[in-house]
Each structure stands twice: as structure tokens, then as C-alpha cells.
Amino acid sequence: MITPNWHCVSEPSDLFDLVRTEDIASLNAEFPVERIKLTATDGATNYMWETIDAMDDDTFAKWMDYHFAVYERQDLIGAAHHTLDILRKK
């Protein structure tokens, strides 16, 4: 599943496909599309989900403010477990 240069290789039978952002860009290049945005839909949430689940409403609202302030930062995309690539047909 991992190549000598640390690239994940997924098979069609795998539940998830582990890809790098350059893999996503390469796939997009095969179609007449333009990227609107690439976002980290969960950001750092998966690393601290228990803390987030225990937050009161005010603290959670602050967490969401933070998340929406950084979820499009390309330097943080790789930390997310899930991304959303929004494309438009050309």
C-alpha cells in the first residue's frame, strides 16, 4: 500500500483512497474543469475529536470560527482526513 517514496497506493476494492494534493490535481487535469477551492473539511478535528465532542455551545462556536478561518489554507490541507475539491466545468 505504500511505495518506497511514501506514496500511498489504493486499490479499487479499498474503502478509501489515500491521495496527495498533487494526485488530485493530476486527476483534475484529465477533465475540462477549473478548481474553485480545495478545502480541509475536517481540518484538525480528527486529532482532537473527544475534546470537540465535549465542548459547550459557546466553545464549539469558537472552534467553528477557527475552522472556517483556516479550512482553505493550503498549508494545512494535508493535516485533514477529508478534503473537498470544488470544481467548475469549463
mmCIF file of C-alpha atoms in Angstrom:
data_model
loop_
_atom_site.group_PDB
_atom_site.id
_atom_site.type_symbol
_atom_site.label_atom_id
_atom_site.label_comp_id
_atom_site.label_asym_id
_atom_site.label_seq_id
_atom_site.Cartn_x
_atom_site.Cartn_y
_atom_site.Cartn_z
ATOM 1 C CA MET A 1 0.000 0.000 0.000
ATOM 2 C CA ILE A 2 2.979 2.362 0.472
ATOM 3 C CA THR A 3 5.696 2.801 -2.137
ATOM 4 C CA PRO A 4 9.383 3.266 -1.254
ATOM 5 C CA ASN A 5 8.922 7.064 -1.624
ATOM 6 C CA TRP A 6 5.993 7.043 0.861
ATOM 7 C CA HIS A 7 3.240 7.362 -1.717
ATOM 8 C CA CYS A 8 0.007 5.575 -0.787
ATOM 9 C CA VAL A 9 -1.414 3.292 -3.439
ATOM 10 C CA SER A 10 -5.077 2.368 -3.148
ATOM 11 C CA GLU A 11 -6.886 -0.428 -4.950
ATOM 12 C CA PRO A 12 -10.442 -0.186 -6.311
ATOM 13 C CA SER A 13 -11.564 -2.608 -3.583
ATOM 14 C CA ASP A 14 -10.291 -0.302 -0.813
ATOM 15 C CA LEU A 15 -12.911 1.624 1.088
ATOM 16 C CA PHE A 16 -10.885 4.851 0.943
ATOM 17 C CA ASP A 17 -8.401 6.313 -1.491
ATOM 18 C CA LEU A 18 -5.398 7.939 0.168
ATOM 19 C CA VAL A 19 -4.090 10.653 -2.133
ATOM 20 C CA ARG A 20 -1.802 13.641 -2.160
ATOM 21 C CA THR A 21 -2.932 17.027 -3.379
ATOM 22 C CA GLU A 22 -0.755 16.570 -6.475
ATOM 23 C CA ASP A 23 -2.704 13.350 -7.203
ATOM 24 C CA ILE A 24 -5.929 15.331 -7.034
ATOM 25 C CA ALA A 25 -4.506 17.972 -9.389
ATOM 26 C CA SER A 26 -3.363 15.271 -11.811
ATOM 27 C CA LEU A 27 -6.821 13.708 -11.847
ATOM 28 C CA ASN A 28 -8.436 17.117 -12.363
ATOM 29 C CA ALA A 29 -6.115 17.779 -15.321
ATOM 30 C CA GLU A 30 -7.793 14.912 -17.185
ATOM 31 C CA PHE A 31 -11.088 16.800 -17.326
ATOM 32 C CA PRO A 32 -12.196 20.231 -18.587
ATOM 33 C CA VAL A 33 -12.595 21.709 -15.111
ATOM 34 C CA GLU A 34 -11.223 24.563 -13.049
ATOM 35 C CA ARG A 35 -10.773 24.488 -9.308
ATOM 36 C CA ILE A 36 -12.933 26.816 -7.276
ATOM 37 C CA LYS A 37 -11.368 25.743 -3.982
ATOM 38 C CA LEU A 38 -9.784 22.795 -2.202
ATOM 39 C CA THR A 39 -10.759 22.664 1.451
ATOM 40 C CA ALA A 40 -9.923 20.620 4.531
ATOM 41 C CA THR A 41 -13.438 19.655 5.539
ATOM 42 C CA ASP A 42 -12.446 18.309 8.940
ATOM 43 C CA GLY A 43 -9.104 20.059 9.459
ATOM 44 C CA ALA A 44 -7.594 19.104 12.811
ATOM 45 C CA THR A 45 -10.896 17.801 14.167
ATOM 46 C CA ASN A 46 -9.960 14.140 13.857
ATOM 47 C CA TYR A 47 -6.903 14.670 16.079
ATOM 48 C CA MET A 48 -8.967 16.114 18.925
ATOM 49 C CA TRP A 49 -12.492 14.818 18.391
ATOM 50 C CA GLU A 50 -13.021 13.890 22.044
ATOM 51 C CA THR A 51 -12.237 17.442 23.123
ATOM 52 C CA ILE A 52 -14.506 18.873 20.442
ATOM 53 C CA ASP A 53 -17.341 16.493 21.341
ATOM 54 C CA ALA A 54 -17.112 17.677 24.957
ATOM 55 C CA MET A 55 -17.259 21.411 24.130
ATOM 56 C CA ASP A 56 -20.157 23.534 25.309
ATOM 57 C CA ASP A 57 -22.042 25.518 22.665
ATOM 58 C CA ASP A 58 -20.008 28.724 23.080
ATOM 59 C CA THR A 59 -16.662 26.937 22.899
ATOM 60 C CA PHE A 60 -17.826 24.903 19.906
ATOM 61 C CA ALA A 61 -18.901 28.108 18.137
ATOM 62 C CA LYS A 62 -15.366 29.468 18.664
ATOM 63 C CA TRP A 63 -13.922 26.213 17.322
ATOM 64 C CA MET A 64 -16.073 26.565 14.209
ATOM 65 C CA ASP A 65 -14.943 30.195 13.796
ATOM 66 C CA TYR A 66 -11.346 28.941 13.876
ATOM 67 C CA HIS A 67 -12.098 26.076 11.496
ATOM 68 C CA PHE A 68 -13.752 28.350 8.920
ATOM 69 C CA ALA A 69 -10.827 30.777 9.211
ATOM 70 C CA VAL A 70 -8.279 28.085 8.257
ATOM 71 C CA TYR A 71 -10.053 25.336 6.293
ATOM 72 C CA GLU A 72 -8.927 26.754 2.930
ATOM 73 C CA ARG A 73 -5.280 27.249 3.941
ATOM 74 C CA GLN A 74 -3.301 25.072 1.569
ATOM 75 C CA ASP A 75 -0.501 24.594 4.096
ATOM 76 C CA LEU A 76 -2.990 22.815 6.390
ATOM 77 C CA ILE A 77 -4.807 20.676 3.793
ATOM 78 C CA GLY A 78 -2.522 17.693 4.383
ATOM 79 C CA ALA A 79 -3.428 17.560 8.062
ATOM 80 C CA ALA A 80 -7.070 16.852 7.261
ATOM 81 C CA HIS A 81 -8.505 13.374 6.981
ATOM 82 C CA HIS A 82 -11.039 14.558 4.396
ATOM 83 C CA THR A 83 -10.881 17.200 1.707
ATOM 84 C CA LEU A 84 -13.441 18.712 -0.607
ATOM 85 C CA ASP A 85 -12.338 19.749 -4.090
ATOM 86 C CA ILE A 86 -14.901 22.096 -5.608
ATOM 87 C CA LEU A 87 -14.660 22.260 -9.386
ATOM 88 C CA ARG A 88 -16.474 24.026 -12.208
ATOM 89 C CA LYS A 89 -16.880 22.708 -15.735
ATOM 90 C CA LYS A 90 -15.090 24.815 -18.332
#
